[in-house]
C-alpha positions as a printed NumPy array, in Angstrom:
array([[ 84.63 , 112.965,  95.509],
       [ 81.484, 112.006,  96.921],
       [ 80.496, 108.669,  95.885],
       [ 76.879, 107.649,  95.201],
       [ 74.574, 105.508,  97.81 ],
       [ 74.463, 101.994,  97.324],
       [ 71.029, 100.811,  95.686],
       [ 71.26 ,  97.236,  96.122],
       [ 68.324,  95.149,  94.15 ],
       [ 67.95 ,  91.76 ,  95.847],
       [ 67.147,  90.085,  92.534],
       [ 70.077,  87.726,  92.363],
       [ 69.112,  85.016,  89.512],
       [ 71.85 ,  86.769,  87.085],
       [ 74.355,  87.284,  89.963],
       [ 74.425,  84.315,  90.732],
       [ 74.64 ,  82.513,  87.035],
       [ 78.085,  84.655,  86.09 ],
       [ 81.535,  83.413,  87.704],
       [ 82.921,  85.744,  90.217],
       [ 85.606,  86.629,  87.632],
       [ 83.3  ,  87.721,  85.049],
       [ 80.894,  89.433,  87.677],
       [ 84.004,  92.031,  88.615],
       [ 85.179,  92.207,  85.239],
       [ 81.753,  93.912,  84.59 ],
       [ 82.065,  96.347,  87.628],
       [ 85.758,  97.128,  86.831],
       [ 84.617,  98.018,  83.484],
       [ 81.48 ,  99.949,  84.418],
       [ 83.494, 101.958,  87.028],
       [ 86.676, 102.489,  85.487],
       [ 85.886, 103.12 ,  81.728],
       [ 82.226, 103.773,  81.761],
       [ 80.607, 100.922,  79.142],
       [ 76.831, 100.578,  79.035],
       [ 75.526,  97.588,  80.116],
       [ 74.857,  96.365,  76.619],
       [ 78.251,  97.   ,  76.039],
       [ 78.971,  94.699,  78.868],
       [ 77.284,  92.069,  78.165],
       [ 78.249,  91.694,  74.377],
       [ 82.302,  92.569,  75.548],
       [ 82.091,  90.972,  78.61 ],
       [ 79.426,  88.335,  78.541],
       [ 79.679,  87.067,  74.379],
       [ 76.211,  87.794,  73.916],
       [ 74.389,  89.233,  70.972],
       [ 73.233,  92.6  ,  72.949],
       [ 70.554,  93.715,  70.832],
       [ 69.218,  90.311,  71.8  ],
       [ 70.118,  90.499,  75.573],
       [ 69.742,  94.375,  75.627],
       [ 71.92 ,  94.888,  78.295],
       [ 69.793,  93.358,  81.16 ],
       [ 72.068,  90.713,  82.388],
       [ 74.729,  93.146,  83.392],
       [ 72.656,  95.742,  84.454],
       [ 71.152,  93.027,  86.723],
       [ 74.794,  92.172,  87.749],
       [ 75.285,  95.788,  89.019],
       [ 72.35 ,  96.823,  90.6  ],
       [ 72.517,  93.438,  92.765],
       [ 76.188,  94.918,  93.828],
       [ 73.706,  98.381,  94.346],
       [ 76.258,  99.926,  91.451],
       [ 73.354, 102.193,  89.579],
       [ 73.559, 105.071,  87.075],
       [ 75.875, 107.385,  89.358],
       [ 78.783, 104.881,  89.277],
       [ 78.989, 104.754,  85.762],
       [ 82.636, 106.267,  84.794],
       [ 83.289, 107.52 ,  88.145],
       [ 86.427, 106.135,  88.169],
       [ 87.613, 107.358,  84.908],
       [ 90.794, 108.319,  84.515],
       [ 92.445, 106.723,  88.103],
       [ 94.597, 104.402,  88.824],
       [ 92.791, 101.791,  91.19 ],
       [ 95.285, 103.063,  94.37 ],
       [ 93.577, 106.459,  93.481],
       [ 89.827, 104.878,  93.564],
       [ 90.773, 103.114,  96.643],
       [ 91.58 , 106.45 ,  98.356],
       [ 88.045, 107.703,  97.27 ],
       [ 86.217, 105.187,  99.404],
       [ 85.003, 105.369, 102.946],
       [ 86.492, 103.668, 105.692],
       [ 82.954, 104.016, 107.505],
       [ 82.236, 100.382, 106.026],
       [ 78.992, 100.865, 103.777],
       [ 81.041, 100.191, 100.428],
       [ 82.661,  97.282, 101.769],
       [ 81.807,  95.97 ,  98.502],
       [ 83.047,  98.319,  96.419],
       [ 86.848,  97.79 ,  98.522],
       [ 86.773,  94.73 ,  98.561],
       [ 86.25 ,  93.911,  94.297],
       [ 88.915,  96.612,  93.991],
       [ 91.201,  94.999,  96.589],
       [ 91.469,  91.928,  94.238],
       [ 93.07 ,  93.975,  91.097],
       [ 96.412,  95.647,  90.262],
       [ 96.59 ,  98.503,  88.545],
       [ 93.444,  98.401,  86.504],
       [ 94.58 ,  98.413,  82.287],
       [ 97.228,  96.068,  83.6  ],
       [ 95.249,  92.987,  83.886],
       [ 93.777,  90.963,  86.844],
       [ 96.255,  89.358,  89.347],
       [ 96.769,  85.661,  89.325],
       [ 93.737,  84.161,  91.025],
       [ 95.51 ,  81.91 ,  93.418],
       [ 95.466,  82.373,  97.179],
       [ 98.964,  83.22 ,  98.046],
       [ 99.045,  86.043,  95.59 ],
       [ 95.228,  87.245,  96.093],
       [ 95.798,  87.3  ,  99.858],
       [ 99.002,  88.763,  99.297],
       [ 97.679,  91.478,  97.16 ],
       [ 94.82 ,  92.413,  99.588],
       [ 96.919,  92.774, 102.488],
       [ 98.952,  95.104, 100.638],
       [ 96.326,  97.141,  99.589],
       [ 94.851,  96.999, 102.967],
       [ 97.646,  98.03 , 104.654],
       [ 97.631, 100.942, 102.184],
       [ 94.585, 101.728, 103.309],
       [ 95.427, 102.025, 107.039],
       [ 98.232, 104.078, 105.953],
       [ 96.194, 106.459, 104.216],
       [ 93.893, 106.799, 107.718],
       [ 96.369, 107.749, 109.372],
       [ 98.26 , 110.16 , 106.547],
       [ 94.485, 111.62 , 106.389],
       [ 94.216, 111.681, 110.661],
       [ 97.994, 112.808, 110.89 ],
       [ 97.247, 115.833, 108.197],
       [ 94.264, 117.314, 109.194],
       [ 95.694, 117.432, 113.097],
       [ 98.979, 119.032, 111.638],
       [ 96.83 , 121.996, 110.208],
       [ 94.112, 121.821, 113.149],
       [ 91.368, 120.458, 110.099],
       [ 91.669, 123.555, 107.874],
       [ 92.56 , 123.92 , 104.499],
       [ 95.549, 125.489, 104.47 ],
       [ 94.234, 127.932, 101.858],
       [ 90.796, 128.729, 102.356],
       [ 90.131, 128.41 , 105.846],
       [ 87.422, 125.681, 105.351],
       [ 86.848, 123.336, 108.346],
       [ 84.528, 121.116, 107.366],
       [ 86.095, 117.746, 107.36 ],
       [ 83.663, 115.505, 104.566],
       [ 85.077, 118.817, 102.543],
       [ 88.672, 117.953, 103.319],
       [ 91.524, 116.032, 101.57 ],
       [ 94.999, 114.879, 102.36 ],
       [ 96.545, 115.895,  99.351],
       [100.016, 114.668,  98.301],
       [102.457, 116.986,  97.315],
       [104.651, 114.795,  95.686],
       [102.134, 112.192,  93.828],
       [100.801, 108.775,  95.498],
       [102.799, 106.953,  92.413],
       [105.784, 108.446,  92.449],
       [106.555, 108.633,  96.245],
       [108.948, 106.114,  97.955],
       [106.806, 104.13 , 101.108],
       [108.834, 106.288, 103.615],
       [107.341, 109.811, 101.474],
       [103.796, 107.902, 101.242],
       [102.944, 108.347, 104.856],
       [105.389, 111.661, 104.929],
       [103.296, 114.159, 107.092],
       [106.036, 117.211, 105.427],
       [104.526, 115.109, 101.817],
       [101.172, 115.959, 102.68 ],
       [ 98.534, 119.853, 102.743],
       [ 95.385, 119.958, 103.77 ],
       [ 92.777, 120.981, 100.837],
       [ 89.123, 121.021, 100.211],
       [ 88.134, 119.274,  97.302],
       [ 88.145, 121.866,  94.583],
       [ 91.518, 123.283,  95.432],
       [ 92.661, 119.361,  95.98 ],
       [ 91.279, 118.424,  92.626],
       [ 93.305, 121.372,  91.049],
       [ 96.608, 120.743,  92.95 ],
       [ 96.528, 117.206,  92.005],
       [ 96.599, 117.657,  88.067],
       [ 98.974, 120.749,  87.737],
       [ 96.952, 123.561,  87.821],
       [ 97.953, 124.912,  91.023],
       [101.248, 124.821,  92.944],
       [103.058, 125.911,  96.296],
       [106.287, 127.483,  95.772],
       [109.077, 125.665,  97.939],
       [110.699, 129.139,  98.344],
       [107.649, 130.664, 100.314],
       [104.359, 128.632, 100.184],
       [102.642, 130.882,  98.255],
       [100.222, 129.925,  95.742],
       [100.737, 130.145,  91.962],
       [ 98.07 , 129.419,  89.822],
       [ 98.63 , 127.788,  86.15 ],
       [ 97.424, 130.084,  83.084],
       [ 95.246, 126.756,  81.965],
       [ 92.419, 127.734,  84.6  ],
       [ 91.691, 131.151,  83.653],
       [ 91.128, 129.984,  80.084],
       [ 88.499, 127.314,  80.288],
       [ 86.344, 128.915,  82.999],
       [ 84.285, 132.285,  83.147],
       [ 85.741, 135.125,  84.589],
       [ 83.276, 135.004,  87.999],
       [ 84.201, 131.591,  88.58 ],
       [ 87.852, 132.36 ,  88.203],
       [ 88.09 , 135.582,  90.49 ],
       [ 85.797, 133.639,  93.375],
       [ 87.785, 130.922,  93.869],
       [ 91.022, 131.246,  91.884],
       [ 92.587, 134.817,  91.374],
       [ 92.209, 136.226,  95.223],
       [ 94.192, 133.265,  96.05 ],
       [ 97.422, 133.546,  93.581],
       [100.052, 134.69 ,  95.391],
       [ 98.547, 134.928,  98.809],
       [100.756, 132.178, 101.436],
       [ 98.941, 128.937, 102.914],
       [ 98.44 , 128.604, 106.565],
       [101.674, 125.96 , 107.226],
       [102.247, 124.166, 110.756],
       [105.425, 125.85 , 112.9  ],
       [107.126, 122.526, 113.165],
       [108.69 , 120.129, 111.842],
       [105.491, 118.932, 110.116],
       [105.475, 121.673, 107.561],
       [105.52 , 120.992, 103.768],
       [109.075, 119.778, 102.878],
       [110.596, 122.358, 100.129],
       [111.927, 118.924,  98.545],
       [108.196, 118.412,  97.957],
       [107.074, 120.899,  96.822],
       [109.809, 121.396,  94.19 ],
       [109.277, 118.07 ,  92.864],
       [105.322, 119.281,  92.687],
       [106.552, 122.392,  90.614],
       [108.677, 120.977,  88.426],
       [107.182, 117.456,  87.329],
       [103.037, 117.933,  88.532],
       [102.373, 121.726,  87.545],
       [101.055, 122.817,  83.754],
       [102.393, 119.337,  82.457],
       [ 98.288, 117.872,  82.532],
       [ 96.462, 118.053,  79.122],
       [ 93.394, 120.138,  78.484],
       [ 91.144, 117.101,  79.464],
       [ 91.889, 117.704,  83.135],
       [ 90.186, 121.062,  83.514],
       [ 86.922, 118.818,  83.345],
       [ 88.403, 116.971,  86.068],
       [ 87.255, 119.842,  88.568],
       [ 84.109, 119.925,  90.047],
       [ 83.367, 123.597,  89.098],
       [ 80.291, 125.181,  90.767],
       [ 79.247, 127.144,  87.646]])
């Protein structure tokens, strides 16, 4: 995922009249389950919105430099999934940081206090060093290649986790054998069930789900020459565990809905 520049507007009469609290609320909300601002500020804010007509949220937003692109983006993840969407080059600092602050998102906001705020942010930044160095440790393992197409561009790259972020143990988290190096598309795909590895050779099988919602050119270019044919794996010990990859077949792939096709980024 390529997240949208920052447009920050320096305007900051509205920012600066809404608790911090509330101010979040109304970026978690944007982000994560894509309101309009004058649904924000009548859910969020209390006020009559076809009085306020959105503006004092909008205003909220664009001051963080949130504009139309970041509506939704989010959708659909849990806020450890957002978190490893974000760039450690420091120019959504922002972003990290409001994010940093929340549990999983759905579940409520954490207690406000210090000890558990501070607590919760230096877990989730130590996550994110972790995930640096899962993302540094995997692309060396497989010399920054996808291990199925070749490509070697790295802003096109992603760790992938065999077995799921959620479900892994800390150990398995930064797990080089729990990790394969994909480019976005075939990531995307991997990561809600429509592709596996097998354990028993690494070769690829494909799920019947994505030759049924996508036109037959799309599906031959960058699905069908791939089923069957083996991913480039490291000859050490740093190749995908089998006990990985199993778990991937048998609890990941075919078990998403329908809705996750339009999770891919398909270049129709």
């Amino acid at each position: 995922m390529r997240l949208p520049e920052l447009e920050v507007n320096s305007r900051d009469r509205e920012f600066r009249h809404y608790s911090r609290d509330l101010r979040e609320t109304i970026v978690m909300k944007y982000l994560f389950e894509g309101l309009s601002s004058r649904e924000l500020d009548r859910t969020v804010l209390g006020l009559d919105s076809n009085k306020s007509k959105g503006y004092q949220s909008w205003a909220v937003l664009r001051h963080y430099g949130f504009g139309d692109g970041f509506k939704g983006i989010f959708s659909g993840m849990s806020v450890y999934r957002a978190m490893e969407e974000i760039p450690s080059d420091g120019r959504y600092d922002v972003l990290y940081d409001i994010l940093s602050g929340y549990s999983d998102y759905g579940e409520g906001k954490i207690e406000d206090d210090g000890w558990a705020r501070g607590f919760t942010r230096l877990r989730l930044v130590n996550t994110r060093v972790n995930q640096d160095k899962f993302r540094e440790s995997i692309l060396k393992a497989y010399n920054g290649s996808c291990c199925i197409t070749g490509m070697d561009e790295p802003s096109l790259l992603r760790a992938s986790h065999i077995k799921p972020w959620a479900d892994s143990s800390e150990t398995e988290k930064t797990d080089v054998r729990n990790g394969l190096c994909l480019n976005t598309l075939h990531d995307a795909a991997f990561d809600v069930g429509l592709m596996t590895v097998r354990y028993q050779d690494y070769t690829i099988r494909l799920s019947r789900r994505i030759e049924d919602h996508m036109s037959e050119s799309v599906y031959d270019d960058y699905f069908r020459k791939y089923d069957g044919v083996a991913i480039s794996v490291p000859d050490d010990d740093r190749a995908p565990g089998k006990e990985y990859l199993k778990y991937h077949m048998d609890n990941v792939f075919e078990k998403c809905r329908t809705r996750c096709i339009l999770e891919l980024e398909l270049p129709y």
